Short mmCIF file of C-alpha atoms in Angstrom, two decimals:
data_model
loop_
_atom_site.label_atom_id
_atom_site.label_comp_id
_atom_site.label_asym_id
_atom_site.label_seq_id
_atom_site.Cartn_x
_atom_site.Cartn_y
_atom_site.Cartn_z
CA MET A 1 65.63 -14.84 -26.41
CA LEU A 2 63.01 -15.54 -23.78
CA THR A 3 63.92 -18.05 -21.08
CA PRO A 4 61.18 -20.68 -19.84
CA ARG A 5 61.15 -18.67 -16.49
CA ARG A 6 60.86 -15.33 -18.32
CA VAL A 7 57.95 -16.44 -20.63
CA SER A 8 56.25 -17.49 -17.35
CA GLN A 9 56.63 -14.21 -15.74
CA VAL A 10 55.10 -12.58 -18.73
CA LEU A 11 52.26 -15.05 -18.85
CA MET A 12 51.47 -14.44 -14.98
CA ALA A 13 51.41 -10.25 -15.58
CA ALA A 14 48.94 -10.92 -18.48
CA VAL A 15 46.61 -12.95 -16.36
CA VAL A 16 46.83 -10.68 -13.09
CA LEU A 17 46.04 -7.84 -16.31
CA LEU A 18 43.34 -9.62 -17.47
CA ALA A 19 41.90 -10.16 -14.00
CA GLY A 20 42.59 -6.38 -12.97
CA LEU A 21 40.65 -5.17 -16.20
CA LEU A 22 37.65 -7.59 -15.60
CA GLY A 23 37.15 -6.45 -12.07
CA ALA A 24 37.20 -2.73 -13.52
CA VAL A 25 34.36 -3.85 -15.75
CA ALA A 26 31.91 -5.53 -12.95
CA PRO A 27 33.44 -4.49 -9.57
CA GLY A 28 30.38 -5.10 -7.52
CA GLN A 29 30.09 -8.66 -8.94
CA ALA A 30 33.90 -9.27 -8.00
CA ALA A 31 33.50 -8.05 -4.51
CA GLU A 32 34.16 -10.29 -1.53
CA PRO A 33 30.80 -10.05 0.27
CA ALA A 34 28.87 -11.87 -2.30
CA ALA A 35 30.01 -15.13 -0.06
CA ASP A 36 29.19 -13.53 3.06
CA PRO A 37 25.71 -14.72 4.24
CA CYS A 38 25.22 -11.20 6.01
CA TYR A 39 25.47 -9.77 2.32
CA VAL A 40 22.73 -9.84 -0.10
CA TRP A 41 22.34 -8.20 -3.78
CA LEU A 42 19.63 -5.71 -3.87
CA GLU A 43 18.12 -3.08 -6.44
CA VAL A 44 17.89 -0.11 -3.69
CA SER A 45 16.44 2.12 -5.92
CA PRO A 46 15.60 1.81 -10.08
CA GLY A 47 18.85 0.64 -11.55
CA VAL A 48 21.04 0.82 -8.74
CA PHE A 49 22.36 -2.51 -7.16
CA GLU A 50 24.16 -2.86 -4.21
CA TYR A 51 25.60 -5.55 -1.72
CA VAL A 52 23.59 -4.80 1.71
CA ASN A 53 24.58 -5.59 4.43
CA ILE A 54 21.57 -7.30 6.63
CA CYS A 55 23.08 -8.45 9.95
CA PRO A 56 22.95 -6.42 12.80
CA ASP A 57 26.51 -4.64 14.47
CA PRO A 58 28.01 -6.33 17.26
CA ASP A 59 26.93 -3.37 19.82
CA GLU A 60 23.17 -4.15 18.74
CA GLU A 61 23.10 -7.77 20.31
CA GLY A 62 20.88 -8.83 23.11
CA GLY A 63 18.62 -6.09 23.09
CA GLY A 64 19.90 -3.69 20.39
CA GLU A 65 16.47 -2.86 19.06
CA ASP A 66 15.26 -1.50 22.19
CA ASP A 67 12.83 1.24 21.98
CA GLY A 68 12.85 2.54 24.90
CA SER A 69 9.72 0.73 26.12
CA GLY A 70 11.68 -1.96 28.21
CA GLY A 71 12.28 -1.50 31.71
CA ASN A 72 15.89 -0.78 31.93
CA GLY A 73 15.10 2.60 29.55
CA PRO A 74 16.84 2.99 26.16
CA ARG A 75 20.64 2.39 25.84
CA CYS A 76 20.77 5.36 23.50
CA ASP A 77 20.56 9.46 23.60
CA LEU A 78 17.08 10.26 21.65
CA THR A 79 17.54 13.59 22.50
CA GLU A 80 18.85 15.08 18.96
CA GLU A 81 16.39 15.13 15.91
CA PRO A 82 15.98 13.75 13.82
CA TYR A 83 17.70 10.74 15.31
CA ASP A 84 15.37 10.37 18.20
CA GLU A 85 13.07 7.30 17.00
CA PHE A 86 14.38 4.37 18.63
CA CYS A 87 17.67 2.87 19.46
CA LEU A 88 19.85 0.43 17.71
CA GLY A 89 22.22 -0.87 20.57
CA THR A 90 23.71 2.37 21.33
CA LYS A 91 23.19 4.43 17.90
CA ALA A 92 20.29 6.79 18.10
CA CYS A 93 18.30 6.48 14.81
CA ARG A 94 15.55 7.39 12.23
CA ALA A 95 13.94 5.30 9.40
CA ASP A 96 11.67 5.62 6.53
CA ILE A 97 8.45 4.24 7.37
CA PRO A 98 6.47 2.97 5.79
CA SER A 99 9.93 1.80 3.70
CA THR A 100 10.31 3.32 0.39
CA LEU A 101 11.33 -0.22 -1.05
CA PRO A 102 8.58 -1.76 -2.76
CA GLU A 103 8.26 -5.57 -0.90
CA ASP A 104 9.35 -7.53 -4.06
CA LYS A 105 13.00 -5.68 -3.94
CA TRP A 106 13.27 -6.75 -0.12
CA PRO A 107 15.60 -9.67 0.74
CA PRO A 108 14.55 -12.79 0.55
CA GLU A 109 12.05 -13.97 3.35
CA GLU A 110 13.95 -16.28 5.14
CA THR A 111 16.14 -13.20 6.05
CA ARG A 112 13.51 -11.62 7.75
CA PRO A 113 14.00 -12.02 11.46
CA SER A 114 10.08 -11.99 12.22
CA PRO A 115 6.75 -11.34 10.47
CA ASP A 116 6.69 -7.88 12.66
CA HIS A 117 10.18 -6.61 11.09
CA ILE A 118 10.38 -4.41 7.72
CA PHE A 119 12.88 -3.56 5.36
CA THR A 120 14.03 0.01 4.85
CA PHE A 121 16.44 2.75 5.25
CA VAL A 122 17.88 3.58 8.58
CA GLN A 123 20.18 6.69 9.95
CA CYS A 124 21.82 6.57 12.90
CA ARG A 125 23.85 9.07 15.12
CA VAL A 126 26.87 6.98 16.56
CA PRO A 127 28.20 8.06 19.89
CA GLY A 128 31.74 9.76 19.64
CA GLN A 129 31.47 9.69 15.63
CA GLU A 130 30.76 12.31 13.29
CA GLU A 131 29.90 10.20 10.51
CA LEU A 132 26.36 8.97 10.29
CA TYR A 133 25.36 5.00 10.10
CA GLU A 134 23.56 4.49 7.22
CA ARG A 135 22.30 1.37 6.05
CA TRP A 136 19.28 -0.68 4.22
CA ARG A 137 18.22 -3.03 6.94
CA TRP A 138 15.52 -5.08 8.89
CA ILE A 139 13.87 -3.24 11.54
CA GLU A 140 10.90 -4.09 13.87
CA PRO A 141 8.78 -0.79 13.87
CA TYR A 142 8.86 1.30 17.09
CA GLU A 143 5.95 2.39 18.82
CA GLY A 144 5.72 5.80 17.31
CA ALA A 145 5.86 4.49 13.65
CA LEU A 146 2.36 3.09 13.70
CA PRO A 147 0.74 5.84 12.08
CA GLY A 148 2.95 5.47 9.24
CA LEU A 149 2.39 1.57 8.97
CA GLY A 150 -1.28 2.41 9.43
CA TRP A 151 -1.11 4.04 5.90
CA GLN A 152 0.54 1.56 4.74
CA ALA A 153 -1.95 -1.05 5.73
CA LEU A 154 -4.77 0.81 4.85
CA GLY A 155 -3.45 0.93 1.48
CA ARG A 156 -3.44 -2.94 1.30
CA LEU A 157 -7.12 -2.81 1.47
CA GLU A 158 -8.87 -4.02 -1.63
CA THR A 159 -12.38 -3.04 -2.39
CA PRO A 160 -14.10 -5.30 -4.56
CA ALA A 161 -15.22 -5.00 -8.10
CA PHE A 162 -19.38 -4.69 -8.16
CA THR A 163 -21.72 -3.96 -10.92
CA MET A 164 -24.70 -1.56 -10.38
CA THR A 165 -28.16 -2.27 -12.12
CA PHE A 166 -31.82 -1.07 -11.89
CA GLU A 167 -35.31 -2.00 -11.82
CA PRO A 168 -37.57 -1.54 -13.56
CA SER A 169 -34.90 -2.87 -15.92
CA GLY A 170 -34.17 -1.26 -19.61
CA MET A 171 -36.18 2.01 -18.81
CA THR A 172 -37.82 3.82 -15.73
CA TYR A 173 -40.17 6.28 -15.91
CA VAL A 174 -40.83 10.02 -14.46
CA GLY A 175 -42.53 9.61 -10.66
CA ALA A 176 -41.82 6.04 -10.66
CA ASP A 177 -39.66 4.00 -7.98
CA THR A 178 -36.35 3.23 -9.36
CA ARG A 179 -34.60 0.67 -7.67
CA TYR A 180 -30.94 0.48 -7.54
CA LEU A 181 -29.07 -3.21 -6.85
CA LEU A 182 -25.42 -4.00 -6.77
CA ASP A 183 -24.04 -7.47 -7.03
CA GLY A 184 -20.36 -8.84 -6.43
CA LEU A 185 -20.01 -7.13 -2.64
CA GLY A 186 -18.85 -10.56 -1.24
CA ASP A 187 -19.47 -10.91 2.48
CA GLY A 188 -19.21 -7.24 3.49
CA GLU A 189 -15.52 -7.65 4.85
CA ILE A 190 -12.14 -7.06 3.35
CA ILE A 191 -8.85 -8.04 4.89
CA GLY A 192 -5.54 -6.48 4.29
CA SER A 193 -1.88 -8.19 4.14
CA VAL A 194 0.03 -7.07 7.22
CA ALA A 195 2.14 -4.05 6.90
CA GLY A 196 5.09 -5.14 9.37
CA PRO A 197 3.08 -5.49 12.71
CA LEU A 198 -0.44 -4.03 11.65
CA GLN A 199 -3.03 -5.28 9.78
CA ALA A 200 -6.21 -3.51 8.53
CA THR A 201 -9.78 -4.97 8.37
CA GLY A 202 -12.96 -3.18 6.34
CA GLU A 203 -16.66 -3.54 7.17
CA LEU A 204 -18.94 -2.49 4.72
CA SER A 205 -20.87 0.28 6.56
CA HIS A 206 -23.18 1.39 3.79
CA VAL A 207 -23.21 2.30 -0.04
CA GLU A 208 -23.65 5.97 -1.40
CA ILE A 209 -25.51 6.31 -4.65
CA ASP A 210 -25.33 9.16 -6.54
CA PRO A 211 -28.65 8.95 -9.31
CA GLY A 212 -27.07 11.28 -11.59
CA ASP A 213 -29.80 13.57 -11.96
CA GLY A 214 -28.23 16.34 -9.51
CA SER A 215 -30.12 15.16 -6.53
CA GLU A 216 -28.25 14.50 -3.35
CA THR A 217 -25.98 11.68 -2.88
CA ILE A 218 -28.49 8.64 -1.23
CA ASP A 219 -26.98 6.93 1.69
CA CYS A 220 -28.44 3.18 1.25
CA ASP A 221 -28.04 -0.13 3.08
CA PRO A 222 -24.96 -1.89 2.58
CA ASP A 223 -26.93 -5.09 1.78
CA LEU A 224 -27.80 -4.08 -2.06
CA ARG A 225 -27.96 -7.81 -3.22
CA THR A 226 -31.24 -8.09 -1.79
CA ARG A 227 -32.43 -5.09 -0.40
CA ALA A 228 -32.90 -2.12 -2.99
CA CYS A 229 -32.04 1.40 -2.55
CA GLU A 230 -34.98 3.67 -4.45
CA HIS A 231 -35.09 6.82 -6.09
CA VAL A 232 -37.89 8.99 -7.73
CA TYR A 233 -36.85 10.79 -10.91
CA LEU A 234 -38.48 14.05 -11.75
CA GLU A 235 -37.72 14.91 -15.49
CA MET A 236 -36.78 12.77 -18.53
CA SER A 237 -33.32 12.08 -19.33
CA HIS A 238 -33.97 12.63 -23.49
CA GLU A 239 -31.42 15.41 -23.27
CA GLN A 240 -28.52 13.57 -21.28
CA THR A 241 -25.41 12.88 -23.09
CA SER A 242 -24.94 9.56 -21.61
CA GLU A 243 -26.21 6.79 -23.33
CA ASP A 244 -26.55 2.88 -22.16
CA ILE A 245 -25.61 -0.04 -24.39
CA ASP A 246 -28.62 0.64 -26.75
CA GLY A 247 -27.87 4.04 -27.39
CA GLN A 248 -30.80 5.56 -25.12
CA PRO A 249 -29.54 8.88 -23.45
CA GLY A 250 -29.91 8.36 -19.77
CA PHE A 251 -28.84 9.65 -15.95
CA PRO A 252 -25.01 8.31 -15.12
CA ALA A 253 -26.39 7.05 -11.86
CA GLN A 254 -23.57 5.48 -9.85
CA ALA A 255 -22.40 3.99 -6.83
CA ARG A 256 -19.65 3.76 -4.00
CA LEU A 257 -19.01 1.51 -1.17
CA VAL A 258 -18.18 2.91 2.40
CA TYR A 259 -16.26 0.67 4.90
CA ASP A 260 -15.67 1.02 8.77
CA VAL A 261 -11.87 0.43 8.88
CA THR A 262 -10.16 -0.99 12.21
CA PHE A 263 -6.17 -1.78 12.98
CA THR A 264 -4.71 -4.72 14.68
CA MET A 265 -1.70 -5.41 15.94
CA GLY A 266 -1.28 -9.16 16.99
CA GLY A 267 -4.70 -9.60 17.23
CA VAL A 268 -5.16 -6.64 19.74
CA GLU A 269 -7.40 -3.51 17.98
CA VAL A 270 -5.08 -0.29 18.10
CA SER A 271 -5.75 3.03 17.83
CA LEU A 272 -3.93 5.17 15.10
CA PRO A 273 -4.19 8.90 15.39
CA GLY A 274 -4.33 10.54 11.99
CA VAL A 275 -4.88 7.64 10.10
CA PRO A 276 -8.35 7.39 8.16
CA ASP A 277 -10.84 4.84 10.05
CA THR A 278 -13.02 4.59 6.78
CA LEU A 279 -12.22 3.55 3.35
CA GLU A 280 -14.01 4.07 0.52
CA SER A 281 -14.24 2.71 -3.20
CA PRO A 282 -13.92 3.89 -6.60
CA TRP A 283 -17.53 4.89 -8.04
CA ASN A 284 -18.78 2.54 -10.40
CA GLY A 285 -22.35 2.99 -12.13
CA THR A 286 -24.87 2.60 -14.94
CA VAL A 287 -26.64 4.81 -17.22
CA VAL A 288 -30.55 5.13 -16.37
CA PRO A 289 -32.83 6.11 -19.13
CA VAL A 290 -36.06 7.80 -18.02
CA GLY A 291 -39.22 8.36 -19.99
CA GLU A 292 -42.34 9.22 -19.38
CA ILE A 293 -45.91 7.63 -19.44
CA GLN A 294 -48.13 9.37 -21.41
CA ALA A 295 -51.88 9.52 -20.01
CA LEU A 296 -54.81 9.72 -22.66
CA VAL A 297 -57.36 11.90 -21.10
CA ARG A 298 -60.90 10.83 -22.84
CA THR A 299 -64.35 13.36 -21.96
CA ARG A 300 -67.47 11.78 -21.69
#
């Protein structure tokens, strides 16, 4: 017969076993770091979740993100590739820049040390240790990373969705001046969201128009809302496969916007070698039916 004390011991063992089984089912969710403010629960790759430590190591405090630009020079050895990009304290590091993790997967904004910081994967060589320091974390991009961030900033520029029309509307004619107009260009300036410390701005330079009849592309004034760009078609479009909404065959004319791009950091313009300084919108267009005016010749 089991004594009351023995029954209590059996019940306690059962509770411990059950807790162990539950922990085996979801070890990550039972992990102690969940209550630590230095750890956040993130999806670091599709379907893969981790507790990520976002707090710096002790040796990084007080200038731990020194990239060698300060008066005292770097605190780490940046002579061994690929760990030659920047220092975290005494660790020599490299990072994925731009970050491979989409921004909507980054830790909460209140954990971000500053607007210039990005959240990315970092690998470092630690003095006196063979094992690498590898961690997802906030870093402030070092100077040499700016071109990489420049591509990211460039990708955040969005060109407007515009429409293209022509005059005379409905149909133009062989030998006549056909005028193209665009609507929906805004004020000609586009501004992207920041990528780390960088921001890209585009200023509309000109409009390229392909008349669709095999002739060369035309460079036109950027303000096609009020000033038209003209072309003369030299043949009819009756054999074209493209059709307008009324079923009339026409030439597939199209246009795209070309912007001059500048990059700024803290409001100051910077040069980024290797990063394009122009941006082209996708092509958008309209079908232009071209007919022929028949002349009636009378003899006296």
